[in-house]
């Protein structure tokens, strides 16, 4: 019987690369006047280079937060996001799977229940997981996950028979991926390339590779 549950966030956790965020910002900038677009794109570049002070859970949120003074929320956001997802599926978009991730997932298969939880819609999440050759490792791929609340429902569905220390959640968005599980006593690993750690976690790292040994030990233990 599988006695542990390992939950991964998708975007910013199972892959990395700044080009999707730059492309997303470019798509949003099309709804701005020329001078506004130029200023906005410079702010996005500064943030991705680690030079800005914008407070956001992840880079997707940062791109949106920086644009709100010029473009109100609405259908345009979803249009820009889906256009970005299409770009990410192309060979023109460089994405990097963390070193050792595939080996970790192969090691974990059959020992723990492996689940991906993404707030992205199914048509955006599942094809990209396939492209990255990660889909086959997971017992469940949950899109439209409605995190943070949805993370707790997911934990209840897949881990209701487990103790809190037998559930481990890994992600890059603190409020969505870390805080809900932490409140229930789950193991947590917060990944933040710019070392933005707004609250506690069992592990706080800049790259997934840094926590892979700890995850392996947890699986083995």
C-alpha positions as YAML, in Angstrom:
chain: A
units: angstrom
residues:
- id: 1
  name: UNK
  ca: [0.00, 0.00, 0.00]
- id: 2
  name: UNK
  ca: [1.29, 3.47, -0.92]
- id: 3
  name: UNK
  ca: [1.63, 5.37, 2.33]
- id: 4
  name: UNK
  ca: [2.85, 8.79, 1.23]
- id: 5
  name: UNK
  ca: [1.63, 11.59, -1.05]
- id: 6
  name: UNK
  ca: [4.01, 13.87, -2.96]
- id: 7
  name: UNK
  ca: [2.35, 16.92, -4.55]
- id: 8
  name: UNK
  ca: [4.16, 19.11, -7.06]
- id: 9
  name: UNK
  ca: [3.12, 22.48, -8.39]
- id: 10
  name: UNK
  ca: [3.69, 22.71, -12.15]
- id: 11
  name: UNK
  ca: [4.68, 26.17, -13.43]
- id: 12
  name: UNK
  ca: [7.96, 27.35, -11.96]
- id: 13
  name: UNK
  ca: [8.48, 24.02, -10.17]
- id: 14
  name: UNK
  ca: [8.70, 21.21, -12.73]
- id: 15
  name: UNK
  ca: [10.32, 23.48, -15.31]
- id: 16
  name: UNK
  ca: [11.96, 26.90, -15.38]
- id: 17
  name: UNK
  ca: [12.93, 29.65, -17.81]
- id: 18
  name: UNK
  ca: [12.14, 33.36, -18.12]
- id: 19
  name: UNK
  ca: [11.06, 33.40, -21.77]
- id: 20
  name: UNK
  ca: [7.40, 32.52, -21.04]
- id: 21
  name: UNK
  ca: [7.12, 35.52, -18.70]
- id: 22
  name: UNK
  ca: [8.73, 37.86, -21.22]
- id: 23
  name: UNK
  ca: [6.35, 36.57, -23.90]
- id: 24
  name: UNK
  ca: [3.36, 36.93, -21.55]
- id: 25
  name: UNK
  ca: [4.38, 40.52, -20.85]
- id: 26
  name: UNK
  ca: [4.79, 41.16, -24.58]
- id: 27
  name: UNK
  ca: [1.25, 39.89, -25.20]
- id: 28
  name: UNK
  ca: [-0.17, 42.07, -22.44]
- id: 29
  name: UNK
  ca: [1.76, 45.09, -23.71]
- id: 30
  name: UNK
  ca: [-0.19, 44.91, -26.98]
- id: 31
  name: UNK
  ca: [-3.14, 46.38, -25.09]
- id: 32
  name: UNK
  ca: [-1.11, 49.45, -24.01]
- id: 33
  name: UNK
  ca: [-0.08, 52.64, -25.70]
- id: 34
  name: UNK
  ca: [3.45, 52.63, -27.12]
- id: 35
  name: UNK
  ca: [5.05, 54.64, -24.31]
- id: 36
  name: UNK
  ca: [3.27, 52.61, -21.64]
- id: 37
  name: UNK
  ca: [4.30, 49.33, -23.25]
- id: 38
  name: UNK
  ca: [7.95, 50.35, -23.35]
- id: 39
  name: UNK
  ca: [7.95, 51.36, -19.67]
- id: 40
  name: UNK
  ca: [6.09, 48.20, -18.69]
- id: 41
  name: UNK
  ca: [8.44, 45.84, -20.51]
- id: 42
  name: UNK
  ca: [11.45, 47.52, -18.89]
- id: 43
  name: UNK
  ca: [9.88, 46.94, -15.46]
- id: 44
  name: UNK
  ca: [9.30, 43.26, -16.31]
- id: 45
  name: UNK
  ca: [12.91, 42.87, -17.42]
- id: 46
  name: UNK
  ca: [14.12, 44.46, -14.19]
- id: 47
  name: UNK
  ca: [11.99, 42.10, -12.14]
- id: 48
  name: UNK
  ca: [13.19, 39.00, -14.00]
- id: 49
  name: UNK
  ca: [16.78, 40.20, -13.54]
- id: 50
  name: UNK
  ca: [16.16, 40.41, -9.80]
- id: 51
  name: UNK
  ca: [16.31, 44.20, -9.64]
- id: 52
  name: UNK
  ca: [12.73, 45.23, -8.84]
- id: 53
  name: UNK
  ca: [10.83, 45.21, -5.56]
- id: 54
  name: UNK
  ca: [7.46, 44.01, -6.83]
- id: 55
  name: UNK
  ca: [5.83, 41.65, -4.35]
- id: 56
  name: UNK
  ca: [4.27, 38.64, -6.05]
- id: 57
  name: UNK
  ca: [3.86, 34.94, -5.40]
- id: 58
  name: UNK
  ca: [5.61, 34.00, -8.63]
- id: 59
  name: UNK
  ca: [6.66, 35.51, -11.95]
- id: 60
  name: UNK
  ca: [3.23, 35.04, -13.52]
- id: 61
  name: UNK
  ca: [1.75, 37.17, -10.76]
- id: 62
  name: UNK
  ca: [4.57, 39.71, -11.06]
- id: 63
  name: UNK
  ca: [3.94, 40.22, -14.79]
- id: 64
  name: UNK
  ca: [0.27, 40.86, -14.03]
- id: 65
  name: UNK
  ca: [0.93, 43.10, -11.03]
- id: 66
  name: UNK
  ca: [3.25, 45.33, -13.03]
- id: 67
  name: UNK
  ca: [0.64, 45.74, -15.79]
- id: 68
  name: UNK
  ca: [-2.40, 46.60, -13.68]
- id: 69
  name: UNK
  ca: [-1.78, 50.35, -13.75]
- id: 70
  name: UNK
  ca: [-2.33, 50.29, -17.51]
- id: 71
  name: UNK
  ca: [-4.50, 47.24, -18.28]
- id: 72
  name: UNK
  ca: [-7.43, 46.26, -16.02]
- id: 73
  name: UNK
  ca: [-8.11, 42.61, -15.35]
- id: 74
  name: UNK
  ca: [-10.49, 40.88, -17.72]
- id: 75
  name: UNK
  ca: [-10.64, 38.69, -20.80]
- id: 76
  name: UNK
  ca: [-7.40, 40.21, -22.09]
- id: 77
  name: UNK
  ca: [-5.42, 38.45, -19.35]
- id: 78
  name: UNK
  ca: [-6.73, 35.03, -20.36]
- id: 79
  name: UNK
  ca: [-6.16, 35.78, -24.04]
- id: 80
  name: UNK
  ca: [-2.55, 36.75, -23.34]
- id: 81
  name: UNK
  ca: [-2.03, 33.71, -21.11]
- id: 82
  name: UNK
  ca: [-3.33, 31.20, -23.66]
- id: 83
  name: UNK
  ca: [-1.26, 32.85, -26.39]
- id: 84
  name: UNK
  ca: [1.76, 32.42, -24.13]
- id: 85
  name: UNK
  ca: [0.93, 28.76, -23.54]
- id: 86
  name: UNK
  ca: [0.82, 28.19, -27.30]
- id: 87
  name: UNK
  ca: [4.26, 29.80, -27.57]
- id: 88
  name: UNK
  ca: [5.56, 27.54, -24.80]
- id: 89
  name: UNK
  ca: [4.56, 24.49, -26.82]
- id: 90
  name: UNK
  ca: [6.75, 25.63, -29.72]
- id: 91
  name: UNK
  ca: [10.43, 24.86, -30.25]
- id: 92
  name: UNK
  ca: [11.11, 28.60, -30.08]
- id: 93
  name: UNK
  ca: [10.51, 28.67, -26.32]
- id: 94
  name: UNK
  ca: [13.42, 27.37, -24.22]
- id: 95
  name: UNK
  ca: [12.34, 25.57, -21.06]
- id: 96
  name: UNK
  ca: [14.56, 23.71, -18.61]
- id: 97
  name: UNK
  ca: [13.58, 20.65, -16.59]
- id: 98
  name: UNK
  ca: [15.55, 20.68, -13.33]
- id: 99
  name: UNK
  ca: [18.49, 18.29, -13.30]
- id: 100
  name: UNK
  ca: [17.65, 15.07, -11.48]
- id: 101
  name: UNK
  ca: [13.88, 15.59, -11.54]
- id: 102
  name: UNK
  ca: [13.10, 12.75, -13.94]
- id: 103
  name: UNK
  ca: [15.32, 10.42, -11.91]
- id: 104
  name: UNK
  ca: [13.55, 11.48, -8.70]
- id: 105
  name: UNK
  ca: [10.12, 10.83, -10.18]
- id: 106
  name: UNK
  ca: [11.22, 7.44, -11.51]
- id: 107
  name: UNK
  ca: [12.56, 6.55, -8.04]
- id: 108
  name: UNK
  ca: [9.33, 7.70, -6.38]
- id: 109
  name: UNK
  ca: [6.99, 5.79, -8.70]
- id: 110
  name: UNK
  ca: [5.25, 3.00, -6.81]
- id: 111
  name: UNK
  ca: [6.68, 4.14, -3.48]
- id: 112
  name: UNK
  ca: [4.51, 7.24, -3.08]
- id: 113
  name: UNK
  ca: [1.47, 8.70, -4.77]
- id: 114
  name: UNK
  ca: [2.64, 11.38, -7.23]
- id: 115
  name: UNK
  ca: [0.30, 14.26, -8.08]
- id: 116
  name: UNK
  ca: [0.65, 17.51, -10.05]
- id: 117
  name: UNK
  ca: [-1.60, 20.38, -8.97]
- id: 118
  name: UNK
  ca: [-1.84, 23.32, -11.38]
- id: 119
  name: UNK
  ca: [-4.19, 26.28, -11.51]
- id: 120
  name: UNK
  ca: [-3.75, 26.37, -15.27]
- id: 121
  name: UNK
  ca: [-6.58, 24.99, -17.42]
- id: 122
  name: UNK
  ca: [-6.30, 21.44, -18.74]
- id: 123
  name: UNK
  ca: [-5.56, 22.56, -22.30]
- id: 124
  name: UNK
  ca: [-2.61, 24.60, -21.01]
- id: 125
  name: UNK
  ca: [-1.12, 22.20, -18.45]
- id: 126
  name: UNK
  ca: [-1.37, 18.67, -19.82]
- id: 127
  name: UNK
  ca: [0.13, 19.23, -23.31]
- id: 128
  name: UNK
  ca: [3.11, 21.03, -21.76]
- id: 129
  name: UNK
  ca: [3.68, 18.21, -19.30]
- id: 130
  name: UNK
  ca: [3.70, 15.86, -22.29]
- id: 131
  name: UNK
  ca: [6.20, 18.06, -24.10]
- id: 132
  name: UNK
  ca: [8.50, 17.98, -21.07]
- id: 133
  name: UNK
  ca: [8.14, 14.16, -20.94]
- id: 134
  name: UNK
  ca: [6.94, 14.20, -17.36]
- id: 135
  name: UNK
  ca: [3.30, 13.10, -17.63]
- id: 136
  name: UNK
  ca: [3.93, 9.37, -17.40]
- id: 137
  name: UNK
  ca: [5.42, 9.60, -13.91]
- id: 138
  name: UNK
  ca: [2.31, 10.98, -12.22]
- id: 139
  name: UNK
  ca: [-0.66, 9.15, -10.78]
- id: 140
  name: UNK
  ca: [-2.83, 12.23, -11.26]
- id: 141
  name: UNK
  ca: [-2.57, 15.55, -13.10]
- id: 142
  name: UNK
  ca: [-4.98, 18.03, -11.53]
- id: 143
  name: UNK
  ca: [-5.53, 21.14, -13.65]
- id: 144
  name: UNK
  ca: [-7.85, 24.02, -12.72]
- id: 145
  name: UNK
  ca: [-6.86, 23.05, -9.19]
- id: 146
  name: UNK
  ca: [-8.24, 26.22, -7.57]
- id: 147
  name: UNK
  ca: [-5.29, 26.58, -5.21]
- id: 148
  name: UNK
  ca: [-4.92, 27.47, -2.40]
- id: 149
  name: UNK
  ca: [-8.32, 26.07, -1.31]
- id: 150
  name: UNK
  ca: [-8.15, 23.34, -3.92]
- id: 151
  name: UNK
  ca: [-4.85, 22.08, -2.52]
- id: 152
  name: UNK
  ca: [-6.58, 21.12, 0.71]
- id: 153
  name: UNK
  ca: [-9.34, 19.33, -1.17]
- id: 154
  name: UNK
  ca: [-6.70, 17.48, -3.18]
- id: 155
  name: UNK
  ca: [-4.90, 16.45, 0.00]
- id: 156
  name: UNK
  ca: [-8.17, 15.18, 1.44]
- id: 157
  name: UNK
  ca: [-8.97, 13.18, -1.70]
- id: 158
  name: UNK
  ca: [-5.57, 11.54, -2.12]
- id: 159
  name: UNK
  ca: [-4.25, 11.52, 1.42]
- id: 160
  name: UNK
  ca: [-7.18, 11.29, 3.82]
- id: 161
  name: UNK
  ca: [-5.78, 8.04, 5.25]
- id: 162
  name: UNK
  ca: [-2.29, 9.49, 5.77]
- id: 163
  name: UNK
  ca: [-0.64, 11.29, 8.65]
- id: 164
  name: UNK
  ca: [0.32, 14.92, 8.07]
- id: 165
  name: UNK
  ca: [4.03, 14.10, 7.89]
- id: 166
  name: UNK
  ca: [3.30, 11.65, 5.07]
- id: 167
  name: UNK
  ca: [2.25, 14.45, 2.69]
- id: 168
  name: UNK
  ca: [4.91, 16.60, 1.03]
- id: 169
  name: UNK
  ca: [4.09, 19.61, -1.14]
- id: 170
  name: UNK
  ca: [6.63, 21.34, -3.40]
- id: 171
  name: UNK
  ca: [6.00, 24.64, -5.17]
- id: 172
  name: UNK
  ca: [7.10, 28.18, -5.96]
- id: 173
  name: UNK
  ca: [3.99, 30.16, -4.97]
- id: 174
  name: UNK
  ca: [3.90, 30.50, -1.20]
- id: 175
  name: UNK
  ca: [0.20, 31.29, -0.71]
- id: 176
  name: UNK
  ca: [-0.94, 28.65, -3.20]
- id: 177
  name: UNK
  ca: [1.52, 25.81, -2.66]
- id: 178
  name: UNK
  ca: [3.05, 26.14, 0.80]
- id: 179
  name: UNK
  ca: [0.84, 27.95, 3.32]
- id: 180
  name: UNK
  ca: [-2.21, 25.62, 3.07]
- id: 181
  name: UNK
  ca: [-0.22, 22.44, 3.62]
- id: 182
  name: UNK
  ca: [1.99, 23.99, 6.27]
- id: 183
  name: UNK
  ca: [-1.10, 24.86, 8.30]
- id: 184
  name: UNK
  ca: [-2.03, 21.16, 8.33]
- id: 185
  name: UNK
  ca: [1.44, 19.95, 9.25]
- id: 186
  name: UNK
  ca: [2.48, 18.71, 5.80]
- id: 187
  name: UNK
  ca: [6.11, 18.74, 4.75]
- id: 188
  name: UNK
  ca: [6.76, 21.71, 2.43]
- id: 189
  name: UNK
  ca: [9.49, 22.95, 0.12]
- id: 190
  name: UNK
  ca: [9.30, 26.51, -1.19]
- id: 191
  name: UNK
  ca: [11.27, 27.28, -4.36]
- id: 192
  name: UNK
  ca: [12.05, 30.96, -4.99]
- id: 193
  name: UNK
  ca: [14.74, 31.94, -7.53]
- id: 194
  name: UNK
  ca: [14.89, 35.47, -6.05]
- id: 195
  name: UNK
  ca: [14.80, 34.17, -2.46]
- id: 196
  name: UNK
  ca: [11.42, 35.73, -1.70]
- id: 197
  name: UNK
  ca: [10.30, 33.75, 1.34]
- id: 198
  name: UNK
  ca: [7.26, 35.45, 2.92]
- id: 199
  name: UNK
  ca: [6.73, 32.70, 5.49]
- id: 200
  name: UNK
  ca: [8.15, 29.49, 6.95]
- id: 201
  name: UNK
  ca: [8.60, 26.17, 5.15]
- id: 202
  name: UNK
  ca: [10.51, 23.01, 5.93]
- id: 203
  name: UNK
  ca: [12.84, 23.80, 3.03]
- id: 204
  name: UNK
  ca: [13.51, 27.18, 1.39]
- id: 205
  name: UNK
  ca: [15.58, 26.91, -1.79]
- id: 206
  name: UNK
  ca: [16.32, 28.78, -4.99]
- id: 207
  name: UNK
  ca: [16.31, 25.68, -7.19]
- id: 208
  name: UNK
  ca: [14.49, 22.37, -7.06]
- id: 209
  name: UNK
  ca: [17.82, 20.52, -7.27]
- id: 210
  name: UNK
  ca: [18.66, 21.72, -3.75]
- id: 211
  name: UNK
  ca: [15.75, 19.84, -2.17]
- id: 212
  name: UNK
  ca: [15.84, 16.63, -4.24]
- id: 213
  name: UNK
  ca: [18.09, 14.80, -1.71]
- id: 214
  name: UNK
  ca: [15.66, 15.68, 1.11]
- id: 215
  name: UNK
  ca: [12.69, 14.46, -0.92]
- id: 216
  name: UNK
  ca: [14.50, 11.19, -1.64]
- id: 217
  name: UNK
  ca: [15.22, 10.73, 2.06]
- id: 218
  name: UNK
  ca: [11.58, 11.42, 2.91]
- id: 219
  name: UNK
  ca: [10.45, 8.83, 0.36]
- id: 220
  name: UNK
  ca: [12.89, 6.24, 1.69]
- id: 221
  name: UNK
  ca: [12.05, 6.95, 5.32]
...
